[in-house]
Structure formats: structure tokens, C-alpha cells
CSV table of C-alpha atoms and ligand atoms in Angstrom, one decimal:
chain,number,residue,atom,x,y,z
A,1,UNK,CA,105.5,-61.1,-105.6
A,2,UNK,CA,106.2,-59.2,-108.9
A,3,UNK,CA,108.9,-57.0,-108.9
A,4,UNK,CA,108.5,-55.5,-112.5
A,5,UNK,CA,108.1,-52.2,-111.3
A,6,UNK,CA,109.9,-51.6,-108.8
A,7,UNK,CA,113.0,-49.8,-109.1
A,8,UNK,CA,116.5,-51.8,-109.8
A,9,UNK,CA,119.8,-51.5,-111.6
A,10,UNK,CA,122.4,-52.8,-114.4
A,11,UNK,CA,125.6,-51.4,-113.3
A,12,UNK,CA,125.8,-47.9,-112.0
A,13,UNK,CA,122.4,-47.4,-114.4
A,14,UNK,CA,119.6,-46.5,-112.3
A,15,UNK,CA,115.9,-47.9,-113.8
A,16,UNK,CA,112.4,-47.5,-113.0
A,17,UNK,CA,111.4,-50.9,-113.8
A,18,UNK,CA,112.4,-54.3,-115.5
A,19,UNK,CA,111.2,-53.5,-119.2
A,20,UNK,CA,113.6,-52.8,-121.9
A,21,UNK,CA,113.1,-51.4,-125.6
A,22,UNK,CA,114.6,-54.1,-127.1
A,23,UNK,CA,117.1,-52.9,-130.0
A,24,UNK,CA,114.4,-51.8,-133.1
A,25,UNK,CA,116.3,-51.2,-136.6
A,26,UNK,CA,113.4,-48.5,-137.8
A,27,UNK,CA,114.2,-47.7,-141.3
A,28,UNK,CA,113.8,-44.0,-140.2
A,29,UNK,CA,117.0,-42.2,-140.4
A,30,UNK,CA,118.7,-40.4,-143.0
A,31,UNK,CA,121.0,-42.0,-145.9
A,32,UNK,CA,124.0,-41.6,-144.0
A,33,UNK,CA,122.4,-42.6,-140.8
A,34,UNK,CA,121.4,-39.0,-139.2
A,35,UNK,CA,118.2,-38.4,-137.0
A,36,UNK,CA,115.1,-38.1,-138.5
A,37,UNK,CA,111.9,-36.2,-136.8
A,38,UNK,CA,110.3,-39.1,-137.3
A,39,UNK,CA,112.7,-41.0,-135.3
A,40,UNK,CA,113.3,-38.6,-132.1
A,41,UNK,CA,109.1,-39.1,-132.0
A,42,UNK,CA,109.2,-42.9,-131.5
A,43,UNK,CA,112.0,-42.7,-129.1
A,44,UNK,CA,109.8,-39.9,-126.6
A,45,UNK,CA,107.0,-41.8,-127.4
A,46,UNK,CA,109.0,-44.9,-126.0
A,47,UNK,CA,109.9,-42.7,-122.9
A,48,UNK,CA,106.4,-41.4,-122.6
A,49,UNK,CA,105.1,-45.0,-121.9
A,50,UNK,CA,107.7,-46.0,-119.0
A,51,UNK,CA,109.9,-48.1,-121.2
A,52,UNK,CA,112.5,-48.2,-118.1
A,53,UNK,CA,115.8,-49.0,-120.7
A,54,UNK,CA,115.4,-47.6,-124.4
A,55,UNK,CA,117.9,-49.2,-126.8
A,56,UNK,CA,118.6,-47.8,-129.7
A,57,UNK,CA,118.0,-50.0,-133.2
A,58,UNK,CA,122.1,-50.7,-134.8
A,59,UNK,CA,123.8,-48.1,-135.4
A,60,UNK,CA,126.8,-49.1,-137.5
A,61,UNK,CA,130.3,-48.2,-136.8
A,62,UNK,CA,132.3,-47.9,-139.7
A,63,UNK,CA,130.6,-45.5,-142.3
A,64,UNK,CA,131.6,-47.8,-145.4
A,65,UNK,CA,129.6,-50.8,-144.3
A,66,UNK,CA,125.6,-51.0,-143.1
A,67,UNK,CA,123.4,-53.9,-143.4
A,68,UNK,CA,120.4,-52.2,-143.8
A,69,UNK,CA,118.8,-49.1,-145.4
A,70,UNK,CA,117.6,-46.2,-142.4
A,71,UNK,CA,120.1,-47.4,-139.7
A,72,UNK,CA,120.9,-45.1,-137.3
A,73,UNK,CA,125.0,-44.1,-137.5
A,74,UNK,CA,127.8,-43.7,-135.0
A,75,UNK,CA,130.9,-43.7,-137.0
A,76,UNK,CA,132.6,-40.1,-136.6
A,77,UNK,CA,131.9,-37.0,-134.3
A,78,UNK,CA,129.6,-35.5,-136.1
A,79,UNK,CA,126.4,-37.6,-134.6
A,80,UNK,CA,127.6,-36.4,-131.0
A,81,UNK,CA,125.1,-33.3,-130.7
A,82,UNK,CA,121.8,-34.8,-132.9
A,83,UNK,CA,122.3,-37.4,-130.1
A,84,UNK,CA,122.7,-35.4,-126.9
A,85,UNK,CA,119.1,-34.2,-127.9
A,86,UNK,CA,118.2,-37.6,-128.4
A,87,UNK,CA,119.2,-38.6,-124.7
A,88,UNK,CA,117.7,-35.5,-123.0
A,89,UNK,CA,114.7,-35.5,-125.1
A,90,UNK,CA,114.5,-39.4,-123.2
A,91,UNK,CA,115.7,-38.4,-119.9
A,92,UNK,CA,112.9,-35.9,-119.8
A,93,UNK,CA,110.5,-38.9,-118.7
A,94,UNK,CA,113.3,-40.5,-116.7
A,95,UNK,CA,113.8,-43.3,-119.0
A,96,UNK,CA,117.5,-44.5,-119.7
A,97,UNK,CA,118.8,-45.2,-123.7
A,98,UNK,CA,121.9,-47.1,-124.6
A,99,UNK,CA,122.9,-47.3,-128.2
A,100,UNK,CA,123.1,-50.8,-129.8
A,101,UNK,CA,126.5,-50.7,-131.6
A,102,UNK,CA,127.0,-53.3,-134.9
A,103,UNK,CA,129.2,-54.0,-137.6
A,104,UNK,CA,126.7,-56.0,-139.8
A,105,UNK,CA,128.6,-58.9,-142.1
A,106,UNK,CA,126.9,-61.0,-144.2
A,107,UNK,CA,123.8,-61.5,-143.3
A,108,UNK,CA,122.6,-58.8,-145.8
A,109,UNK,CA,121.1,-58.6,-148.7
A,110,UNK,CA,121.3,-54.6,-148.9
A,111,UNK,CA,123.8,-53.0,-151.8
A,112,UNK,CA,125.7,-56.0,-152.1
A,113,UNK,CA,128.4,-55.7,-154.7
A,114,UNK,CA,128.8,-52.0,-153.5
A,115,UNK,CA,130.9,-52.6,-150.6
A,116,UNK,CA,133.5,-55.0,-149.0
A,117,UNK,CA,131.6,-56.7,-146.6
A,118,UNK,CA,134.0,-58.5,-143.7
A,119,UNK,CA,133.2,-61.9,-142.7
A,120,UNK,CA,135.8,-64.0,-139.8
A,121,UNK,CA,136.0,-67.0,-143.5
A,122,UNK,CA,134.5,-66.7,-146.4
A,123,UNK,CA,131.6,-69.0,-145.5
A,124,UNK,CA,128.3,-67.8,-147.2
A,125,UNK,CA,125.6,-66.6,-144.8
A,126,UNK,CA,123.0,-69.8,-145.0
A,127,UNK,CA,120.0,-67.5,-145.3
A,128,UNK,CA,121.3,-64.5,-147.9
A,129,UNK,CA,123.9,-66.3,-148.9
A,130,UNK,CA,125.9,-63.0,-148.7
A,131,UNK,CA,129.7,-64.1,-149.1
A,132,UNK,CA,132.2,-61.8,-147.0
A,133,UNK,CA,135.8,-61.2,-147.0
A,134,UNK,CA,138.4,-63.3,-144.6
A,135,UNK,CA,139.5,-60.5,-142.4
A,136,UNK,CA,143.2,-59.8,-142.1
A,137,UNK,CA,144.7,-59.3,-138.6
A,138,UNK,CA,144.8,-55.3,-139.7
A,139,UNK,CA,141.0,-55.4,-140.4
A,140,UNK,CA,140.3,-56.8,-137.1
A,141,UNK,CA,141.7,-54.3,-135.2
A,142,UNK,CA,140.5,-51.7,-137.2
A,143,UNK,CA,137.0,-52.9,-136.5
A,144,UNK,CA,138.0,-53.6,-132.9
A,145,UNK,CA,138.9,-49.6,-132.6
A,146,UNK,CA,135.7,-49.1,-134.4
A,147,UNK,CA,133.2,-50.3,-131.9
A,148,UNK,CA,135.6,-48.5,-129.1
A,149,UNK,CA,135.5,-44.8,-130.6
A,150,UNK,CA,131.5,-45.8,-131.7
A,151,UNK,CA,131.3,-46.5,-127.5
A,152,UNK,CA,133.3,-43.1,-126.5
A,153,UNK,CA,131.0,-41.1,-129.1
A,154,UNK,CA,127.9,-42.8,-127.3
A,155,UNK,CA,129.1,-41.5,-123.7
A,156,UNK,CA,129.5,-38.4,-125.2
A,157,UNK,CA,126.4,-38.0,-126.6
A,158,UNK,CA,124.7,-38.7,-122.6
A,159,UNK,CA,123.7,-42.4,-123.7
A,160,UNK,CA,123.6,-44.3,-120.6
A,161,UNK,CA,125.8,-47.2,-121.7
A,162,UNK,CA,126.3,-49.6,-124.9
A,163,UNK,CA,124.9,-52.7,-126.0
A,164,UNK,CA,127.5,-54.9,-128.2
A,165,UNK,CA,125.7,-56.6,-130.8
A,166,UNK,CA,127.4,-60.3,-130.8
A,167,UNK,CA,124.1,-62.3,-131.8
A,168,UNK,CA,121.4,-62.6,-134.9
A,169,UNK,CA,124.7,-64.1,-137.0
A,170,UNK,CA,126.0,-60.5,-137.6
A,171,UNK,CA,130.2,-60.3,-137.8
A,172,UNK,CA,130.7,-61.1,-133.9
A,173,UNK,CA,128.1,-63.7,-133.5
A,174,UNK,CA,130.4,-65.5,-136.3
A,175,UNK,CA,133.3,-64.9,-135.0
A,176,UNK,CA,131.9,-66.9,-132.6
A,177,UNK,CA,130.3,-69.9,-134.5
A,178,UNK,CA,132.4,-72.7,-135.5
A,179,UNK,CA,130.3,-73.0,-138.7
A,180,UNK,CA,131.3,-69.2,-139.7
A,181,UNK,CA,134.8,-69.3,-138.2
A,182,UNK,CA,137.1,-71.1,-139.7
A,183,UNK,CA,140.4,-69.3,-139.4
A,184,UNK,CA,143.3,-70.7,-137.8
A,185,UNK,CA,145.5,-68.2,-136.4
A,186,UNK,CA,144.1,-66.7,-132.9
A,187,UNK,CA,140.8,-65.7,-133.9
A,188,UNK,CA,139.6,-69.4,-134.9
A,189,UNK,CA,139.4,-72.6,-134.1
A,190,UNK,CA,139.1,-73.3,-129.8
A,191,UNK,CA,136.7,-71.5,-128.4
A,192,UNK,CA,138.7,-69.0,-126.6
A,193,UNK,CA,140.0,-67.8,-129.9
A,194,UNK,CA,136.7,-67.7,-131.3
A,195,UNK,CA,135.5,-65.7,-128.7
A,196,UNK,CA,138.7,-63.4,-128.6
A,197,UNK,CA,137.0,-61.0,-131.0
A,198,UNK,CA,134.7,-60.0,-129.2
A,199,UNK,CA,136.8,-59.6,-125.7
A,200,UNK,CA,139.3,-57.3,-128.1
A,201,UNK,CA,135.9,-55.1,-128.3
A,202,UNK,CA,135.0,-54.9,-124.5
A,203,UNK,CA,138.8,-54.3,-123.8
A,204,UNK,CA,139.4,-51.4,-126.0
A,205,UNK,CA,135.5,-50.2,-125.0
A,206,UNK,CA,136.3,-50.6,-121.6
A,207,UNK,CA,139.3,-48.7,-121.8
A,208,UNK,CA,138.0,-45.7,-124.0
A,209,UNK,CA,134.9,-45.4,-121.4
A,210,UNK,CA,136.2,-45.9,-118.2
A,211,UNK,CA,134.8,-48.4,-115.2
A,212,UNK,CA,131.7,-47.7,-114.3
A,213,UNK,CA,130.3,-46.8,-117.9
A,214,UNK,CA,127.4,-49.8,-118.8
A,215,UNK,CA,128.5,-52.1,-121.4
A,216,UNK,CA,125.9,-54.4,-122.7
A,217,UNK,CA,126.0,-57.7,-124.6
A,218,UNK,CA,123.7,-59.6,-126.8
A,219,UNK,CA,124.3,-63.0,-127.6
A,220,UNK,CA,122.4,-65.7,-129.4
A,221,UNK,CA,121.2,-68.6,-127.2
A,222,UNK,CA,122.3,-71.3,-129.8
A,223,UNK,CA,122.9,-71.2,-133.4
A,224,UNK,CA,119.9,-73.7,-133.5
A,225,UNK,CA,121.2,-75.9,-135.9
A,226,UNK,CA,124.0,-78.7,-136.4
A,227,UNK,CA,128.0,-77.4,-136.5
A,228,UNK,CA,126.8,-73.9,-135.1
A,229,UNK,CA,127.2,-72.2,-131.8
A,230,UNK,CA,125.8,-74.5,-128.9
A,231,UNK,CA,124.1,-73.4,-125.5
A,232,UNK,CA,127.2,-74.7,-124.0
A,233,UNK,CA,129.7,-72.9,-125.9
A,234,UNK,CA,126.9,-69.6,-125.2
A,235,UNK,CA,127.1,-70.2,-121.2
A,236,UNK,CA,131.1,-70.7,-121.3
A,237,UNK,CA,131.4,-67.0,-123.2
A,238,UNK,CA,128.8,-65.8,-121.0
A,239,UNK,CA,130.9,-66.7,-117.8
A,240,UNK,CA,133.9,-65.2,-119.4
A,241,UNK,CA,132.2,-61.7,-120.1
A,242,UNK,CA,130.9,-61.7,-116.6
A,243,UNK,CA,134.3,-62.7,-115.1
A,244,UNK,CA,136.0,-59.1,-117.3
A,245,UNK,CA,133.0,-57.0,-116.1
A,246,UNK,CA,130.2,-56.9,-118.7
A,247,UNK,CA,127.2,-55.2,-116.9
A,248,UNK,CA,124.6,-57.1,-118.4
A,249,UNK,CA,123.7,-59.8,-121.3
A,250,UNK,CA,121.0,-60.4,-123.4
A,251,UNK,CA,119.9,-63.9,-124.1
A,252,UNK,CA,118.0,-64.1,-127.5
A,253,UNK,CA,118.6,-66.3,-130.5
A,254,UNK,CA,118.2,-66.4,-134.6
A,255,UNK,CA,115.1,-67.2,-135.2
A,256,UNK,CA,112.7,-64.5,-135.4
A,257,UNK,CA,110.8,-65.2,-138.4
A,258,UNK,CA,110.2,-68.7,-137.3
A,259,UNK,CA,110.3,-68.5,-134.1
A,260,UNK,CA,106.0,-69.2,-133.7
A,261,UNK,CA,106.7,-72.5,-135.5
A,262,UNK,CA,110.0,-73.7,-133.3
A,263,UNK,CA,107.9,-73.1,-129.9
A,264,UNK,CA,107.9,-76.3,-128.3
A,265,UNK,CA,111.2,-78.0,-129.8
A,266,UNK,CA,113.7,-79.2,-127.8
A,267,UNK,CA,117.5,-78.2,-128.8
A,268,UNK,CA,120.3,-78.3,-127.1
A,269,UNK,CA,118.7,-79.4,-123.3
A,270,UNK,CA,115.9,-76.6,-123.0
A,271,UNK,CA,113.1,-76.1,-124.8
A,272,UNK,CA,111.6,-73.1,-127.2
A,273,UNK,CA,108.5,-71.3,-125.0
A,274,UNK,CA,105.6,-70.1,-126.5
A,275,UNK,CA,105.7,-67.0,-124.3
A,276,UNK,CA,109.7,-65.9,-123.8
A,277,UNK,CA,111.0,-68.3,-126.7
A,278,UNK,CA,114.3,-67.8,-124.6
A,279,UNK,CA,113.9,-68.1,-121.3
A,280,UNK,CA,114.5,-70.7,-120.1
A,281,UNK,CA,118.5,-70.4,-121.8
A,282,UNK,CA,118.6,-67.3,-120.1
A,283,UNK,CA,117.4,-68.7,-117.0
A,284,UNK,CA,120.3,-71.4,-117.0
A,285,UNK,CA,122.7,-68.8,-118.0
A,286,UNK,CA,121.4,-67.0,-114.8
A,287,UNK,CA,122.5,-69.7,-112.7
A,288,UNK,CA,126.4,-69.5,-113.5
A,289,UNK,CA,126.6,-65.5,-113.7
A,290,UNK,CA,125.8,-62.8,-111.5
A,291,UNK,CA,125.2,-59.7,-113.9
A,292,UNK,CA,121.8,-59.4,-115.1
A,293,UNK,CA,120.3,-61.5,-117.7
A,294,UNK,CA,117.8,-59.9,-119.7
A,295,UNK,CA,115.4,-62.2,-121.9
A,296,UNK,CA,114.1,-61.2,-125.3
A,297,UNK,CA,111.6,-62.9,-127.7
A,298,UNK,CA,108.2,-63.9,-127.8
A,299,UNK,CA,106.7,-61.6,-124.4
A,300,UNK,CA,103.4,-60.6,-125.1
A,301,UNK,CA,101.5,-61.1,-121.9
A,302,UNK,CA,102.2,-59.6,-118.5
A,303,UNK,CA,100.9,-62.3,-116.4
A,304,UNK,CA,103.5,-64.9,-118.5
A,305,UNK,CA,106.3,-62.1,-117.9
A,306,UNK,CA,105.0,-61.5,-114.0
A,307,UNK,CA,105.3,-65.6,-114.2
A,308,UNK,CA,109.0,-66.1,-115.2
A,309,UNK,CA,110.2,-63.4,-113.2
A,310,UNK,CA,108.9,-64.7,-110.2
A,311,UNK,CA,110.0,-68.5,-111.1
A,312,UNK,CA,113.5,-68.2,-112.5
A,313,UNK,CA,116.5,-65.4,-111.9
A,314,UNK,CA,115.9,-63.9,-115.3
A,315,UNK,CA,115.8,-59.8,-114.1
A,316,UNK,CA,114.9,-58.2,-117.4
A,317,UNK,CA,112.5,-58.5,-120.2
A,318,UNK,CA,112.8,-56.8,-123.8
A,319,UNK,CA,110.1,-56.8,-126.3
A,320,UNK,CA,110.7,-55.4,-129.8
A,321,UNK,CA,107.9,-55.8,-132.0
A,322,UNK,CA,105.2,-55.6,-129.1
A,323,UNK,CA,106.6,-51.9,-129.1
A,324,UNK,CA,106.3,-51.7,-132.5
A,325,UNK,CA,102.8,-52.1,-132.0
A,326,UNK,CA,102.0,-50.3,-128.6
A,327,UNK,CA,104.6,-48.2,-127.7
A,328,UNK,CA,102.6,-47.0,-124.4
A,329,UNK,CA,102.0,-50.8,-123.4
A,330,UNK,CA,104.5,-50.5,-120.5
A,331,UNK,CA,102.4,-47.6,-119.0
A,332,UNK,CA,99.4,-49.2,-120.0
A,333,UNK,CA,100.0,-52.8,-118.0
A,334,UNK,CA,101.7,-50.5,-115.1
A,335,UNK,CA,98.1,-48.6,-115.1
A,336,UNK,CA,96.5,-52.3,-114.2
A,337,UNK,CA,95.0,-52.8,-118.0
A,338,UNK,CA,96.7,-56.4,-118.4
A,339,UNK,CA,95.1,-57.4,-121.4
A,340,UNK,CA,98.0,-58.7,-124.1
A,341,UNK,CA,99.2,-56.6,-126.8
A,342,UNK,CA,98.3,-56.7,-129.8
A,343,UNK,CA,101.0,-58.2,-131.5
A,344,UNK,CA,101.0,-61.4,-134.2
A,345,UNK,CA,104.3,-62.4,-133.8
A,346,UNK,CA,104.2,-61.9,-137.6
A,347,UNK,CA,107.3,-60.1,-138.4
A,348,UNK,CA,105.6,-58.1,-141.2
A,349,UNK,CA,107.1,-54.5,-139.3
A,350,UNK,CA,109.7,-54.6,-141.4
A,351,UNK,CA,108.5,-52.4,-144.3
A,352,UNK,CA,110.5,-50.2,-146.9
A,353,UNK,CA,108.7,-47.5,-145.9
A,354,UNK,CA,109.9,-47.7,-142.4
A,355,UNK,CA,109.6,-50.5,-139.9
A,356,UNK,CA,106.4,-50.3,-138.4
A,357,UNK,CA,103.1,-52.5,-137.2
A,358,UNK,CA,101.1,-53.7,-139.8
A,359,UNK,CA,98.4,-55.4,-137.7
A,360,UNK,CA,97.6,-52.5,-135.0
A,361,UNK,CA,95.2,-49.8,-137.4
A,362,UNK,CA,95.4,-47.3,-134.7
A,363,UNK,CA,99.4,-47.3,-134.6
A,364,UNK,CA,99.5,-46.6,-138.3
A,365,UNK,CA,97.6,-43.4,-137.9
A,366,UNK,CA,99.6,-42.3,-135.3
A,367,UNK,CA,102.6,-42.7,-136.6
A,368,UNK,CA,101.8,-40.7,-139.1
A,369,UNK,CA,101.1,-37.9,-137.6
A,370,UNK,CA,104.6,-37.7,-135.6
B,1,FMN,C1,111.7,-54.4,-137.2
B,1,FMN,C2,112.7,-55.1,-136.4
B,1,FMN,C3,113.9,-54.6,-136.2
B,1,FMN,C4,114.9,-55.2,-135.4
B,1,FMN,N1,116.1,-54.6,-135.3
B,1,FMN,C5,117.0,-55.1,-134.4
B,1,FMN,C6,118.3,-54.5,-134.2
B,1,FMN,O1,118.6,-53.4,-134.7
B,1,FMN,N2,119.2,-55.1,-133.3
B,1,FMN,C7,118.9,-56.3,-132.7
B,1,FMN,O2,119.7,-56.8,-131.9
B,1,FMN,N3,117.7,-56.9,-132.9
B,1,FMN,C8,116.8,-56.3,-133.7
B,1,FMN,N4,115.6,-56.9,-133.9
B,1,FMN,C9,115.3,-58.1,-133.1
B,1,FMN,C10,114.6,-57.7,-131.8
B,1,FMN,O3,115.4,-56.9,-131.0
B,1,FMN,C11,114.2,-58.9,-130.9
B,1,FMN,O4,115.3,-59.6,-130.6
B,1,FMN,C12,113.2,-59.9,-131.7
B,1,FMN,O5,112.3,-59.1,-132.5
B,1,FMN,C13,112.4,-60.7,-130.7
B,1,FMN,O6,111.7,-60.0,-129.8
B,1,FMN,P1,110.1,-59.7,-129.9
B,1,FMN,O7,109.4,-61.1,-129.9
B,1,FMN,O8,109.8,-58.9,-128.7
B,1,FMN,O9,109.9,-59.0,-131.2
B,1,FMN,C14,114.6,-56.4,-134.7
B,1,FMN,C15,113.3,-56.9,-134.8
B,1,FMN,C16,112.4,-56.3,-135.6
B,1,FMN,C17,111.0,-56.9,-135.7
């Protein structure tokens, strides 16, 4: 029986159903990451069609240092009230937002040469090829405090929890990689100490926030390739993050824009689905945790979604660029029209003009009028 839309929880957070927002970068904010018009229109547009859990696209944490043009901020105070309105404008249609919270690294092409960009060694990134600095022991805490205050500014703002960015190879994904980390003092090397970058952040969060305040984690399934991150090493950190009290995780992976032509490959003892590349990682992960496991990648059809959740203990679902295309799709299924989305899989949303769908005609036109 499908339990999509019924009612259900991640921590103390209180949803109407099992679809999440998964985080969307738009391209729509301001130079120094402020709210746009633009942008507080496709989050109540989100709302409006019964996303149950909004999050946010990255915000970055550290004003010096953004991956990408148009990212939303959180690195002082002065965000706090632009996003209060944000969350009420949400909570209006009693949907529930949480802000995605990321310090980017290397995998960047954007203003390089501008900035110091940190990296856990100075490994190139193997797509941008984006070299970082080796973080000292000073740096690390100072992007550990970072993501903390970035949290506390969140929960003041009436965001219903955090989501810790640890996956798509940005700086806390490679901490965790033994390709990207190759430090040896206590941040490198055994996987404990490649993971405890990424603990230092949930502690200090934790502590800043308080108990019962959702904190989030997205982590990438497998590096997918030789001398990176493996499943195994994946399920160990996600036992450890459920033993300290992270609310829920987010199994995805790194391989967006060729993810169509992975489906079916076999890597590291489960395969790459057409529909839910992820699945069935996050459905293995599902059996050694209990906090939610929320799968994201590759869901276009409700009667493949309606199909894993009734045949493995996955509780969640995220789509990103099916929202890109239909924003009102949730509503839309919920209202009994199953057809799919209309969605490519193409990746060709991410535009300099903003991030939007290319394919979907009508969603063009609408968004121009917000
Ligand atoms: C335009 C665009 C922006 C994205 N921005 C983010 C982001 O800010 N944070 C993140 O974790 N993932 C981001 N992603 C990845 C998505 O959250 C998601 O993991 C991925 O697109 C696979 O899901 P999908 O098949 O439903 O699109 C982005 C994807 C797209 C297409």
C-alpha cells in the first residue's frame, strides 16, 4: 500500500508526505547571495504544489569562497530577516524548508584565481581540475565554526532544520575520499580520521542548535571510480552519523551528467537503476540505520517511486530537476494524474541566465512572469 502521502516525520519535523525538493542551486540570487523576487516565487511555487520538505539550493558559509555564481548566502546575520520571510512565505502552504549549507572546494570552475579555495591536499579536482589549498588545522576549525553559526542563523531565520552538504566531491565529500585526502595528521588517512571533519561539523552544529533541531546529511553513494570513496566506507560513516544523532541522510552520488549512460552498471555490489539511479545503496544503507534514508536521482515516475517504497525501507524521495520542470508535479500526481514528468534527464537547467528547464515550453513562460 503506498504510503507517499500520508503524513510522517524526520526528527521532531512534522511532513505531509514523502516528497522532498531536493537541494536546487538556481542561479537567482543576488551577487552576494541575497534573495531575489525571482527566487521567493519558485520557493511558494514549490509550497503551492505539496512539496512536503523544501531544501534550499547551497548556500555558502564563508562569504570569501562560493562555487557558483547566484548561490544563495548564509555567512553573517544579515540574511536572518530576508529569510524568516522566506520560511513563512513556505509555511503558508504547510510545507517545511531546510537550508542546504556548503563550503564548495574545488570542484569549481567559477572566479578561480580570485580566491583561496580550501581543499583537505592539494589533489586537483579530476573534472575542473580546480587545485585547492592543504588546509591548516586553524582553517579547519574555522570552517567547522563556519557551518555551526551558518546552522544557528538557519534556526533563526524559522528554517526547519539543515542539510550538511558532504557529497557531489565538494570540501567534505573529500575529506572523506581517500583519493582527495591525503593528509596525515588526524584528518587523513583511516577512515575515522577522514570522516572526523565532518563529525567536528555535526558537533559544533549540534551544539549551537540544540537537540531536537533537524540536522540533515547528504552523502555520495560511492565515488564511482577506482581509489575513491566506496559503498562500504559510505555505509560505515552512515552508521556512525546515525549512532551521534543525525536525523536523516541522503543517499545520492556524483554522477549527474552521466548518470542516463551509467544505468545498469554494476559498482561496488549494487547496481545503477534507470528509475532512482540510487536506490538500491540507499536501500542497503537502510538496513544498518534507523533514521530515514532519503533517495535522490533519476525519479520520474510515480508508479516506479510508489514501487520502491513499497519494496525496500527507503522513506523519502527527492527530485531536483523534475521540479525544475514541474514544480506543481507533487500536487499534480497527489490529484491522481500519474502520467511522468516531463523531464529528459538532460541536465541542460543549468543556464547563466538562471537554472531553469529547457525542455518544458510552458515552464519557461511561467517563469517569467514571477
Ligand atoms: C540545476 C541544478 C542545481 C543543483 N544544485 C544542487 C545543490 O545546490 N546542492 C546539491 O546537493 N545538489 C544539487 N543538485 C543535484 C540535485 O540535488 C540532485 O542530487 C540531482 O540533480 C539528481 O536528482 P534528479 O535526477 O532528481 O535531478 C543540482 C542539480 C541541478 C540539475
Amino acid at each position: 500500500m503506498s504510503t507517499l502521502f500520508t503524513e510522517t516525520r524526520i526528527g521532531n519535523m512534522a511532513l505531509k508526505n514523502r516528497f522532498v525538493r531536493s537541494a536546487t542551486w538556481e542561479n537567482m540570487a543576488t551577487e552576494d547571495g541575497h534573495m531575489t523576487e525571482k527566487l521567493y516565487g519558485i520557493y511558494e511555487e514549490l509550497a503551492k504544489g505539496e512539496v512536503g520538505l523544501i531544501v534550499t539550493g547551497y548556500a555558502n558559509i564563508v562569504e570569501e569562497e562560493k562555487p557558483n555564481a547566484g548561490m544563495m548566502g548564509m555567512y553573517n546575520d544579515s540574511f536572518v530577516d530576508e529569510y524568516q520571510k522566506l520560511t513563512d512565505l513556505v509555511h503558508v502552504y504547510d510545507a517545511k524548508i531546510i537550508m542546504q549549507l556548503a563550503y564548495g572546494g574545488t570542484k569549481t570552475t567559477h572566479n578561480i584565481g580570485e580566491r583561496v579555495i580550501y581543499a583537505p591536499s592539494e589533489v586537483c579536482e579530476r573534472g575542473t581540475k580546480t587545485l585547492g589549498k592543504a588546509m591548516t588545522k586553524a582553517e579547519i576549525d574555522y570552517i567547522v565554526q563556519a557551518f555551526a553559526q551558518a546552522s544557528r542563523r538557519a534556526q533563526k531565520s524559522g528554517f526547519d532544520g539543515v542539510e550538511i552538504h558532504a557529497a557531489h566531491t565538494y570540501l567534505i565529500n573529500q575529506f572523506l575520499s581517500p583519493y582527495y585526502n591525503r593528509r596525515e595528521d588526524e584528518y587523513g588517512g583511516s577512515l575515522d580520521n577522514r570522516m572526523r571533519f565532518l563529525l567536528d561539523i555535526y558537533a559544533e552544529t549540534r551544539k549551537l542548535v540544540g537537540d531536537d533541531y533537524p540536522i540533515l546529511v547528504k552523502l555520495t553513494a560511492s565515488e564511482f571510480f577506482e581509489g575513491g570513496l566506496t559503498f562500504d566506507e559510505t555505509r560505515t560513516v552512515c552508521q556512525k552519523l546515525a549512532a551521534i544523532g543525525v536525523d536523516a541522510i541522503i543517499i545520492s552520488g556524483n554522477i549527474h551528467g552521466k548518470a542516463n549512460t551509467m544505468v545498469g552498471e554494476f559498482f561496488d555490489g549494487y547496481t545503477i537503476q534507470e528509475e532512482g539511479y540510487f536506490h538500491e545503496y540507499g536501500h542497503a544503507i537502510s538496513q544498518d540505520v534507523n533514521v530515514p534514508i532519503i533517495t535522490v536521482g533519476g525519479l520520474t515516475d510515480i508508479d516506479a517511486i510508489e514501487e520502491i517504497a513499497n519494496t525496500t525501507d527507503i522513506q523519502f524521495f527527492a527530485l531536483s530537476r523534475p521540479l525544475l520542470s514541474e514544480p506543481h508535479l507533487i500536487k499534480r500526481w497527489k490529484e491522481g494524474d500519474r502520467a511522468p514528468v516531463e523531464c529528459e534527464r538532460c541536465s541542460k537547467c543549468r543556464t547563466k541566465r538562471g537554472n531553469f528547464c529547457v525542455v518544458n515550453k510552458d515552464r519557461k513562460l511561467q517563469l517569467a512572469s514571477l
